Coordinates of C-alpha atoms in Angstrom, one line a residue:
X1 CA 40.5 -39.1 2.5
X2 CA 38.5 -36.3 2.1
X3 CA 34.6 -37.2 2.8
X4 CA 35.6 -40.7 3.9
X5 CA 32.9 -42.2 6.5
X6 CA 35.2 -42.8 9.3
X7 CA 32.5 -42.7 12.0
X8 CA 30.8 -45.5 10.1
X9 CA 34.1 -47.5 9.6
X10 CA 34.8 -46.9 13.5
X11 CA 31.2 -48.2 14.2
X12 CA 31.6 -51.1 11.4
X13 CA 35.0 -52.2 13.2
X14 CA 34.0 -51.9 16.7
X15 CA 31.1 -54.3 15.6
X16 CA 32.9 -56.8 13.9
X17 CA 36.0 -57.3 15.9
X18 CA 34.1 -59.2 19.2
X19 CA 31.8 -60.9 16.5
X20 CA 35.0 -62.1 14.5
X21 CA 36.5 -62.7 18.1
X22 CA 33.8 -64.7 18.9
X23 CA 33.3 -66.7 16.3
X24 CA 37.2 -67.5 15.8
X25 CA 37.2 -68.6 19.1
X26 CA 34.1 -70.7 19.5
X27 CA 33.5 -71.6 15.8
X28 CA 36.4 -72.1 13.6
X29 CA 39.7 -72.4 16.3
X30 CA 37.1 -73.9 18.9
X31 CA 35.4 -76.2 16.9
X32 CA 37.8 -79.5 17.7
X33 CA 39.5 -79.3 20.2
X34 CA 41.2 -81.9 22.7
X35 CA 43.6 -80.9 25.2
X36 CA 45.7 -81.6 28.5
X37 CA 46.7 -80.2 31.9
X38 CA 49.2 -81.3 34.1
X39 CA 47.7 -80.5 37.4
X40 CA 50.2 -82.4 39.7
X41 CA 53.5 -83.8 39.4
X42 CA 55.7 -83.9 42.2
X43 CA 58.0 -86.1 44.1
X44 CA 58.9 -86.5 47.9
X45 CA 62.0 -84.6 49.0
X46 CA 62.8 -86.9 52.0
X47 CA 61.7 -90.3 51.9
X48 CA 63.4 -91.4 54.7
X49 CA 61.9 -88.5 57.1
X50 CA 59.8 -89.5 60.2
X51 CA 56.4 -89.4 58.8
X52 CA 57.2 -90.8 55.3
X53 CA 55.0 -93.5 55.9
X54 CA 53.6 -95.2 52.7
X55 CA 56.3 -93.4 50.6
X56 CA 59.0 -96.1 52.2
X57 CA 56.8 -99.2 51.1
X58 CA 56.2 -97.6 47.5
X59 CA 57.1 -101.0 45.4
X60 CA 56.1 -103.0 42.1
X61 CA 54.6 -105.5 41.4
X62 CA 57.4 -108.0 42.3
X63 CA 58.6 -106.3 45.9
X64 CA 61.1 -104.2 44.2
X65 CA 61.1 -100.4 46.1
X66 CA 60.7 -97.8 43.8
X67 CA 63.9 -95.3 43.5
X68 CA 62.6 -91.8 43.6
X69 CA 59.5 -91.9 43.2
X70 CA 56.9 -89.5 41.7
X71 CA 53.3 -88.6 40.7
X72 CA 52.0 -87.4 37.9
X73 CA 48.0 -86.2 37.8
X74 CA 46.9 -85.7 34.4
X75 CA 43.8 -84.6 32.9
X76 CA 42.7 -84.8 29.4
X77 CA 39.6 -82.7 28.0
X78 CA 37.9 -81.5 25.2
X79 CA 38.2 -77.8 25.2
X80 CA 36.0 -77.3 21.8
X81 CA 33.1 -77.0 20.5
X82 CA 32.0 -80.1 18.8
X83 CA 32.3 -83.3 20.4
X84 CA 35.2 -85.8 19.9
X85 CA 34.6 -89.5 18.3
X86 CA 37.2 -92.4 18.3
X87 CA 37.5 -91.7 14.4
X88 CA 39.0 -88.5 15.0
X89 CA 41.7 -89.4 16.7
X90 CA 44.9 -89.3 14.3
X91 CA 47.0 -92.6 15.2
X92 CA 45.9 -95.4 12.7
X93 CA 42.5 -97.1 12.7
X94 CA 44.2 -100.6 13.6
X95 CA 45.2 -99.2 17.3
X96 CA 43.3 -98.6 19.9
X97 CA 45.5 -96.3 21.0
X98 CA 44.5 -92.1 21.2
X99 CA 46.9 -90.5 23.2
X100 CA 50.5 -91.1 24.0
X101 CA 52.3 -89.7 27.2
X102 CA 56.1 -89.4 27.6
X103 CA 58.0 -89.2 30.5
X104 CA 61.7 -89.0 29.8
X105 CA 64.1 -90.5 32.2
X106 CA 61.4 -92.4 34.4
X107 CA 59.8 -95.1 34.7
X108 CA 56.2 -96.2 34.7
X109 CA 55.2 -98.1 37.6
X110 CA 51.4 -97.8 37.3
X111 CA 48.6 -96.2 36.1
X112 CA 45.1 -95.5 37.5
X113 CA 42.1 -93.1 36.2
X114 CA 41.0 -91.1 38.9
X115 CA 38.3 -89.1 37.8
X116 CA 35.3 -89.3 35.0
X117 CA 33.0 -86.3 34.2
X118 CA 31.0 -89.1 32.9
X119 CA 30.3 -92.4 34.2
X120 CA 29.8 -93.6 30.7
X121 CA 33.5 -93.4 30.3
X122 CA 34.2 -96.1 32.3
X123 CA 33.9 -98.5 29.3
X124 CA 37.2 -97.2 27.8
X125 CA 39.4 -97.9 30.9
X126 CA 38.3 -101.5 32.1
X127 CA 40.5 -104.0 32.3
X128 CA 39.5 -105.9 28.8
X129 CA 38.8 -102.8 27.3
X130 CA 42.2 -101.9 24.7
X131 CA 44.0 -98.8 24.4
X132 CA 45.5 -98.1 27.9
X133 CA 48.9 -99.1 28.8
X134 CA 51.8 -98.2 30.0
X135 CA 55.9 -99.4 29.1
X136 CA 59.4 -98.4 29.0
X137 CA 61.2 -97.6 26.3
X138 CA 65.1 -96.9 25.3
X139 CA 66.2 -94.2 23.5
X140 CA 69.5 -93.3 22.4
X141 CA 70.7 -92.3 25.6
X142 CA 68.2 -92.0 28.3
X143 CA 65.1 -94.4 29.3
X144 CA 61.6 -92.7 28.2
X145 CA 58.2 -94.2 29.8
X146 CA 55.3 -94.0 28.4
X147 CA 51.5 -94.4 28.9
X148 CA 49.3 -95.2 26.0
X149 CA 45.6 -93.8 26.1
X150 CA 42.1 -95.1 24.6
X151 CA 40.7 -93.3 22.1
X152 CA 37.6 -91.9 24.2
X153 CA 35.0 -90.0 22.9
X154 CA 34.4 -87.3 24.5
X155 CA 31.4 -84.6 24.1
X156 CA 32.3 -81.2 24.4
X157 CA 33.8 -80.2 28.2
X158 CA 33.9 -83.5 28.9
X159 CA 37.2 -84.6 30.7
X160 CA 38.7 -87.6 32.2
X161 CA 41.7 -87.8 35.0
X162 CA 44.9 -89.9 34.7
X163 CA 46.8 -90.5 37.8
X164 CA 50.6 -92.0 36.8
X165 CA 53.2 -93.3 39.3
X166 CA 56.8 -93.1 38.0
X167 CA 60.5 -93.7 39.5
X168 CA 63.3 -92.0 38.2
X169 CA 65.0 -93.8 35.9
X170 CA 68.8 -95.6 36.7
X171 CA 71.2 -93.8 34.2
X172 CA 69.4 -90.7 35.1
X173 CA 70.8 -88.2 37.7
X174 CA 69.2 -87.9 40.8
X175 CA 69.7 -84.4 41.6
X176 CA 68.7 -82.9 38.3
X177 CA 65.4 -81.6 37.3
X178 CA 62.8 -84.4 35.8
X179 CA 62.0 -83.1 32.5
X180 CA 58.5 -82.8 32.0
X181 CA 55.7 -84.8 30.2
X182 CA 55.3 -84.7 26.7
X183 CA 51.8 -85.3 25.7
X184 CA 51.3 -86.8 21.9
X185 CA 48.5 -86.8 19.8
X186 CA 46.0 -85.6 17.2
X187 CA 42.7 -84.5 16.5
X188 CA 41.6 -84.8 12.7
X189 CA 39.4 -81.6 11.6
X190 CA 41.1 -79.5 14.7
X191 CA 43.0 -76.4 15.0
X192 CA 46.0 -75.9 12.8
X193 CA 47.9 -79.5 12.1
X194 CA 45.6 -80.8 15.1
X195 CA 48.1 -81.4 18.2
X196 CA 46.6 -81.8 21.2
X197 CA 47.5 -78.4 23.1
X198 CA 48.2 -78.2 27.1
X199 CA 45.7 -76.0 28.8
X200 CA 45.5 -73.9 31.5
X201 CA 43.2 -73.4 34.6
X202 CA 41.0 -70.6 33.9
X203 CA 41.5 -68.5 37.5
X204 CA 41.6 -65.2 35.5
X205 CA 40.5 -63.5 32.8
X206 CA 41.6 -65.2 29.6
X207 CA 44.2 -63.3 27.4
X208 CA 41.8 -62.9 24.5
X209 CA 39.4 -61.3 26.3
X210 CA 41.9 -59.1 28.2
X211 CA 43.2 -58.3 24.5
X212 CA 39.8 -57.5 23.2
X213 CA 38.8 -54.9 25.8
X214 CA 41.8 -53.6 25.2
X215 CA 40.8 -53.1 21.7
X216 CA 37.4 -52.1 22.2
X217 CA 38.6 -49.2 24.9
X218 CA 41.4 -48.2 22.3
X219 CA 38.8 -47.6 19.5
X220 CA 36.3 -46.0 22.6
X221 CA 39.0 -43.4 23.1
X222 CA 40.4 -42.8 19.6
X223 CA 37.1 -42.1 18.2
X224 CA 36.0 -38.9 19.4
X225 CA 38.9 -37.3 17.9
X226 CA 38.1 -39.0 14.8
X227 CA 34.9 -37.9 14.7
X228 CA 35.8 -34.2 15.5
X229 CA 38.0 -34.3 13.1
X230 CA 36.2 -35.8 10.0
X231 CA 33.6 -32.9 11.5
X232 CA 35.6 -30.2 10.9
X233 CA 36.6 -31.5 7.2
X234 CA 32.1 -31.8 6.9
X235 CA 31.5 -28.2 8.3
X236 CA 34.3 -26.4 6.6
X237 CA 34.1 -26.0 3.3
X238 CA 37.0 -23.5 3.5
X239 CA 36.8 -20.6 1.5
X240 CA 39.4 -18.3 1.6
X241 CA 38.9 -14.2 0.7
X242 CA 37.9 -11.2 2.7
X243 CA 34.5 -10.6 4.0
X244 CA 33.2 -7.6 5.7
X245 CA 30.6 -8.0 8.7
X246 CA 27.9 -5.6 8.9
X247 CA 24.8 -5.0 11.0
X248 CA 23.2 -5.8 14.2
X249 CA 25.2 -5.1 17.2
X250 CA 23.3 -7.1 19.1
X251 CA 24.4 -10.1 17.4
X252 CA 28.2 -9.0 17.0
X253 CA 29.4 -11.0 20.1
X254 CA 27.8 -14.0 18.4
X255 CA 29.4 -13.2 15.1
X256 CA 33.2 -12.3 16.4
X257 CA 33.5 -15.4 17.9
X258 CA 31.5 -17.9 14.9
X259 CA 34.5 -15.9 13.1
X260 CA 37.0 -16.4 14.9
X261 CA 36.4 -20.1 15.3
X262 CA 36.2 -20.2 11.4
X263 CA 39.4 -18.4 10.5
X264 CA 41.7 -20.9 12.9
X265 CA 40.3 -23.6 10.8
X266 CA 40.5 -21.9 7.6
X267 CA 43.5 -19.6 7.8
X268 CA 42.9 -18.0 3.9
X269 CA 39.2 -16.5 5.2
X270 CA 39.8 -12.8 6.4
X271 CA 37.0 -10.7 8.7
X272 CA 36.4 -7.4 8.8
X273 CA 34.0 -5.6 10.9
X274 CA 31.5 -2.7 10.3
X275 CA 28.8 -3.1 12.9
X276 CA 26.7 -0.2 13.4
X277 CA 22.6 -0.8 13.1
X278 CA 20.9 -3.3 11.5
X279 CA 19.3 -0.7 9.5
X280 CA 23.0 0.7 8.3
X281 CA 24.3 -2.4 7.7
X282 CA 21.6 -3.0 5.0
X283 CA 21.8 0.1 3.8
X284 CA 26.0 -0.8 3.3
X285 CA 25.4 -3.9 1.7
X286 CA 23.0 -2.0 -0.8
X287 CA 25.2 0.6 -1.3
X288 CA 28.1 -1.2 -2.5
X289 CA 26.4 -4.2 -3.9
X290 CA 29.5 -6.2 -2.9
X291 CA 29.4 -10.4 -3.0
X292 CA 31.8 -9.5 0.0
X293 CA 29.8 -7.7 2.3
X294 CA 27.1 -9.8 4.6
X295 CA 25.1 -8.1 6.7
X296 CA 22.9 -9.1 9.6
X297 CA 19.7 -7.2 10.3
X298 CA 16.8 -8.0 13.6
X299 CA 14.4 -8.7 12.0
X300 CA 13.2 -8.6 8.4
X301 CA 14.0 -5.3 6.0
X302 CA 10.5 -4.8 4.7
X303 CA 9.9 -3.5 1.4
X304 CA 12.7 -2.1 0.3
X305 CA 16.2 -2.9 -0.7
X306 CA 14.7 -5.5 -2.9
X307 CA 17.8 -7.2 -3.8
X308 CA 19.1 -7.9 -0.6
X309 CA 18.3 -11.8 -0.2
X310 CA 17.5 -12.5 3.7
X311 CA 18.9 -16.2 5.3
X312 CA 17.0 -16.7 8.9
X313 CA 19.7 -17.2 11.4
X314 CA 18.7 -17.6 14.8
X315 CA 15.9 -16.6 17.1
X316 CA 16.9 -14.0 19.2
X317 CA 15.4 -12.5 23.1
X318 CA 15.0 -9.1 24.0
X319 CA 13.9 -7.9 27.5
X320 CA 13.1 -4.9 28.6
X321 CA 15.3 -3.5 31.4
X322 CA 14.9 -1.1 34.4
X323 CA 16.7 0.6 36.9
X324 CA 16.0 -1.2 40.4
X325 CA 15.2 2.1 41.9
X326 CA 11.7 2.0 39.8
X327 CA 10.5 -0.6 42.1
X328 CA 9.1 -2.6 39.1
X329 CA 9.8 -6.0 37.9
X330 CA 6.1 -7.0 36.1
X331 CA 4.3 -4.9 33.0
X332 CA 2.0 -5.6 31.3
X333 CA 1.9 -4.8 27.2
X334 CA -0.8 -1.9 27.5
X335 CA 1.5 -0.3 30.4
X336 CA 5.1 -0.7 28.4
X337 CA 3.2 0.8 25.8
X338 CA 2.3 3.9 27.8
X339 CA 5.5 3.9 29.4
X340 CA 7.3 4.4 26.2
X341 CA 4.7 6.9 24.5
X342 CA 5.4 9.2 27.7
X343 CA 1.9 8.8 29.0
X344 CA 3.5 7.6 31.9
X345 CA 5.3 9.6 34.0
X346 CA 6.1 8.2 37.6
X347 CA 6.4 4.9 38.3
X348 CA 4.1 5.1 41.2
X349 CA 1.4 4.9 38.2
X350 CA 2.1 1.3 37.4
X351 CA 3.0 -0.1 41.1
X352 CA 6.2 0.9 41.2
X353 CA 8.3 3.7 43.5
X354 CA 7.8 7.2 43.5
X355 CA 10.8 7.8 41.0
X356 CA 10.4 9.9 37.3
X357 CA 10.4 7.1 34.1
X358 CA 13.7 8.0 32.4
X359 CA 13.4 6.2 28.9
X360 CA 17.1 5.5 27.3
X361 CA 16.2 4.5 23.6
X362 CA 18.7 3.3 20.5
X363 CA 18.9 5.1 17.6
X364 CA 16.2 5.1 15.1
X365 CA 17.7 2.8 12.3
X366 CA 18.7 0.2 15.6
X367 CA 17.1 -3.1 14.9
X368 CA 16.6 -3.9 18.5
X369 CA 14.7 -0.6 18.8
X370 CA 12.8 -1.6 15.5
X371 CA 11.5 -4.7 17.1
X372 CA 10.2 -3.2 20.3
X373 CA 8.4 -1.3 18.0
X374 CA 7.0 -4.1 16.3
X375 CA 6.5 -6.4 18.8
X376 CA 5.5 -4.1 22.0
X377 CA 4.2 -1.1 20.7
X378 CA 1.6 -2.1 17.9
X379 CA 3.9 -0.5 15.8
X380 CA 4.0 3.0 16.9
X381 CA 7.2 5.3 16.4
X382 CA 8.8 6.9 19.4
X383 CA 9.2 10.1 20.2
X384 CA 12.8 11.7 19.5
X385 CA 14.9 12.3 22.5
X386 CA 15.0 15.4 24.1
X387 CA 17.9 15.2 27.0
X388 CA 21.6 14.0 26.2
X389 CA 22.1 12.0 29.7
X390 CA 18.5 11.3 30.7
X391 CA 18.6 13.4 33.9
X392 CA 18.4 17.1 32.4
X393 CA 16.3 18.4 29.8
X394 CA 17.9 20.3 26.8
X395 CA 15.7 23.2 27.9
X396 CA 13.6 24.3 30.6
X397 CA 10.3 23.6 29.0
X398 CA 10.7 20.2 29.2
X399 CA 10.9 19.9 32.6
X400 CA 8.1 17.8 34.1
X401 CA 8.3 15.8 31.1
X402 CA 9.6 12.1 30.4
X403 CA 13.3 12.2 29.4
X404 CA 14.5 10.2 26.6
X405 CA 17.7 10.1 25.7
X406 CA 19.5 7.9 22.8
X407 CA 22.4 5.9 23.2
X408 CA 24.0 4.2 19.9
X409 CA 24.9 0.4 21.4
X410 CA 23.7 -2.2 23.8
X411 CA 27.0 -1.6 26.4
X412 CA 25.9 2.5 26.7
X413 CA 22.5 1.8 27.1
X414 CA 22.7 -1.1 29.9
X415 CA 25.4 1.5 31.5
X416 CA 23.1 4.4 31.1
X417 CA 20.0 2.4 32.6
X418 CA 21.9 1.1 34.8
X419 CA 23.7 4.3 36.7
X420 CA 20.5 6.4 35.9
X421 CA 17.4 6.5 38.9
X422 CA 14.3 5.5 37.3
X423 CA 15.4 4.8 33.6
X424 CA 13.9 1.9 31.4
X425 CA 15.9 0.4 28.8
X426 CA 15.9 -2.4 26.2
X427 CA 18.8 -5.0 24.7
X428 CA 19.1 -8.1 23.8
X429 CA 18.8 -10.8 27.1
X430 CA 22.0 -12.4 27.3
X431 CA 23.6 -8.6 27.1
X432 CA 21.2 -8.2 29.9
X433 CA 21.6 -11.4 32.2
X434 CA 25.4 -10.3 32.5
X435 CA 24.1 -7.1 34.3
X436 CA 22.2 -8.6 37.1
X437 CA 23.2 -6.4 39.9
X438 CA 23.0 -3.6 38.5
X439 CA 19.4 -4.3 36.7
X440 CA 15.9 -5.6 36.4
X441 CA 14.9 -7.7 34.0
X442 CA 10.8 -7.0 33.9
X443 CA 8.5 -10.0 33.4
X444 CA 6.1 -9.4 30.7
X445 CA 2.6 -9.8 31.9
X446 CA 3.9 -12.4 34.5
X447 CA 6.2 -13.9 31.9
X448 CA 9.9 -14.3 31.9
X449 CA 12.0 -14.2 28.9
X450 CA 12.6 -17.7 27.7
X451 CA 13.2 -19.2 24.6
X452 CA 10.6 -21.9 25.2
X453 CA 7.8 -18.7 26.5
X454 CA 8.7 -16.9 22.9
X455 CA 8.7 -20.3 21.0
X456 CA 5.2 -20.9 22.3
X457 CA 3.6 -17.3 22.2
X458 CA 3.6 -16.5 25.8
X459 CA 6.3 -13.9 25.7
X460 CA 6.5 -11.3 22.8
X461 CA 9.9 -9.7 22.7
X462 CA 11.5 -11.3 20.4
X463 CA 13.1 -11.1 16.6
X464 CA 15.1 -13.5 14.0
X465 CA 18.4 -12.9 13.1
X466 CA 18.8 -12.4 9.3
X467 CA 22.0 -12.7 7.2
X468 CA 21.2 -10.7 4.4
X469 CA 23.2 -10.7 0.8
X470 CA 23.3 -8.7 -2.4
X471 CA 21.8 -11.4 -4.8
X472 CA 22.8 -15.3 -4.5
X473 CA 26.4 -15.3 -3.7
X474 CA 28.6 -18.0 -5.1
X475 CA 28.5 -21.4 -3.6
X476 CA 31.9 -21.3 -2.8
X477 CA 32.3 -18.0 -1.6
X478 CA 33.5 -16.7 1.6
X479 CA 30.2 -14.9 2.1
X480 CA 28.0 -18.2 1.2
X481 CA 30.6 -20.6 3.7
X482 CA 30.7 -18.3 6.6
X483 CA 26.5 -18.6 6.1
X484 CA 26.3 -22.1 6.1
X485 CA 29.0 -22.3 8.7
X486 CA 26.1 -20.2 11.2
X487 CA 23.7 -22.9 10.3
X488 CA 26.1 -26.0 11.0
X489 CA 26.3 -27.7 14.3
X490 CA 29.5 -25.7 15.5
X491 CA 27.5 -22.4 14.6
X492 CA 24.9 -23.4 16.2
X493 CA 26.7 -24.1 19.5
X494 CA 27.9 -20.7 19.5
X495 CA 24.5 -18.9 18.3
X496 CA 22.9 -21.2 21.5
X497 CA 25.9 -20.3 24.1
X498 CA 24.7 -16.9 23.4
X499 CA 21.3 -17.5 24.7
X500 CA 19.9 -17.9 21.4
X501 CA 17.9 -20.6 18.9
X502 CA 18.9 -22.0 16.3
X503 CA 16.2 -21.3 13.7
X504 CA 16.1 -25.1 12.8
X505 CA 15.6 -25.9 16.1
X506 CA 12.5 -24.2 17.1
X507 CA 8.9 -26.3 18.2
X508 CA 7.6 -23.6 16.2
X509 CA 10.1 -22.7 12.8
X510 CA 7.6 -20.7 11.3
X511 CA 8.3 -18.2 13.6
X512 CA 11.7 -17.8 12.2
X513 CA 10.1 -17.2 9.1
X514 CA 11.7 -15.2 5.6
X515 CA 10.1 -12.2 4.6

């Protein structure tokens, strides 16, 4: 079932069902209907109790009292549709008759109408008018009487009330329970073979409805996993093999876990991990020339390496950190830049404590250190370090100079800026945000890192995240799948919980632009 539209089937289904329901009920089963409710029928339990009254004197025609008498309040209505014509009433044209009622064992005493939702109606129950009467007939082995109805036409939720006095019938037994009315009849062009059906007051929610929701909830609740599901079958395009992971460190976090999520879903991919620099990781992919290595670099490789092919990834933010001790949360550019050239060497000079600068730096081939380069230092190279921990120089003529010292990873710098007086570092923000007590995070001039501040030019640290390959690699390898898997919506969950953009996603994508 492999690339099968369930979400549309789901949406197709849910659509049709209350459309089919509706029209089933209101269309084709509702079009002609006529049907009946017994809303009373009940007999006195004492007749000869105190306040009896009338029930005593209950008698026909001729003086005769009735024995056991009972009422019976009927009401006949058309529940369709369409209205309801004398011609569509099944018995033969020759009667007048519509509707038959049967009471076995009693008797008809007599029968009145008690109720017309229209006036107009009347005409079908006067005295000269045919079709209403009421007898008693012999069966087999018990009496049966029986009212006869007019055919009536009725328009559509139009009803009229029958009210039927009875007596129990003499071969009948007393004490047992009266069997109830059997209505007969049909309707010509109605439901199924056309009976007329008994109906029910509608004090509740009808089943149908009940039944429906039911439906509509069950498809509400089942759908999400569907969907999930037919996305993982869209996003994976499982290829199995080994891969080795190369590059930025900065973006390993992000990486370890898109890989992670990738091989429980596709159990034949293998990871393995080399992350050193951006700059090495290029270099590693060069060097072995290997549709199995993929390496991810900050920022673009320049000129060389020539064969590597570059993929943009995500947009990533850098901030430059500081020791709280430095008393400085706001630089400007021209200030970072003297900061990190050494022209600066107190902090009082830019507003800040009276505390040395300690710089802590990443090695030279680091991509994060490339892009401060790039983007806050016009371009310029640092100095090399010249102390080990940032606190002592590696000889005495240094002293009363600006201490750099190199660390190879984000965690050692942060930890070094951190736990060092007066020390300036960079990383990558979100490595950042999770030091908050321990550092600043410097506004640069007066802005915030932010993805929307980078996206719209207000706040320069920043770099896109390139997958880099040797050549094209093969549609369905591991290398090319794990890519695409970066760029899908899963991947790009993960490349945003890290505080990241999506490439596709930027106001500005040119910014994420290829080499």
């Amino acid at each position: 079932m492999d690339g099968f539209p369930w979400e549309l089937a789901l949406a197709i289904v849910g659509a049709l069902v209350p459309i089919m329901a509706f029209l089933w009920e209101f269309a084709f089963v509702g079009r002609k209907r006529l049907g009946y409710r017994v809303q009373m029928d009940t007999t006195p339990t004492d007749v000869s109790a105190l306040y009896a009254g009338a029930w005593r004197r209950l008698e026909r025609d001729d003086g005769e009292r009735l024995v056991d008498p009972s009422f019976v309040l009927l009401r006949i209505e058309n529940t369709g549709t369409t209205n309801i014509a004398e011609g569509d009433y099944g018995f033969p044209e020759d009667t007048s008759v519509g509707i038959r009622v049967r009471f076995p064992g009693r008797r008809v005493a007599g029968v009145v109408v008690t109720e017309l939702s229209d006036p107009s109606l009347a005409t079908y129950f006067d005295a000269k008018a045919p079709g209403l009467g009421m007898s008693d007939v012999e069966e087999a082995d018990r009496t049966v009487g029986l009212v006869e109805l007019p055919k009536v036409k009725l328009n559509s939720s139009a009803h009229y009330k029958v009210l039927v006095v009875l007596e129990r019938a003499g071969d009948e037994d007393g004490g047992g329970k009266i069997p109830d009315p059997e209505v007969v009849g049909t309707i010509s062009g109605g439901v199924g073979s056309g009976k007329v059906h008994e109906t029910k007051s509608q004090t509740g929610t009808p089943r149908w409805v009940v039944a429906l929701v039911c439906f509509l909830l069950m498809i509400s609740l089942v759908e999400p996993f569907i969907i999930d599901l037919t996305k993982n079958e869209a996003r994976l395009d499982c290829a199995a093999g080994n891969l080795t992971v190369t590059g930025s460190t900065a973006f390993e976090p992000v990486l370890r876990e898109a890989a992670d999520e990738y091989a429980k879903s596709c159990p034949g991919a293998n990871f393995k991990w080399e992350m050193r620099s951006s700059a090495q990781g290029l270099e590693l992919l060069n060097s072995t020339r290997s549709p199995e290595v993929l390496a991810f670099s900050d920022g673009p490789k320049g000129d060389r390496l020539p064969e590597l092919l570059p993929q943009p990834v995500a947009f990533l933010l850098f901030t430059i950190v500081i020791n709280p001790d430095a008393g400085v949360q706001d630089l400007k550019p021209e200030q970072i830049r003297d900061v990190f050239s050494g022209r600066v060497v107190n902090w009082r000079a830019v507003g800040g404590n009276d505390v040395p600068v300690r710089i802590v730096d990443r090695e030279a081939l680091s991509g994060t250190r490339a892009t401060l380069e790039e983007r806050l230092l016009g371009g310029e190279v640092e100095p090399g370090e010249n102390s080990d921990d940032c606190v002592e120089p590696r000889n005495e003529n240094l002293r009363g100079s600006v201490l750099r010292c190199r660390r190879t990873e984000t965690r050692s710098l942060l930890d070094t800026v951190a736990n060092t007086p007066g020390a300036i570092g960079y990383s990558k923000l979100r490595a950042a945000e999770n030091r908050k007590a321990e550092l600043r995070k410097a506004r640069i001039d007066g802005h915030e890192a932010s993805l929307e501040a980078a996206d719209h030019g207000a706040y320069p640290f920043w770099q896109t995240e390139y997958a880099y390959t040797f050549g094209e690699p093969a549609p369905t390898s591991l290398a090319a799948s794990f890519r695409r898997y970066l760029t899908n919506q899963v991947g790009s969950d993960i490349i945003r919980a890290y505080g990241n953009r999506p490439c596709v996603e930027l106001a500005n994508p040119v910014r994420c632009r290829p080499e």
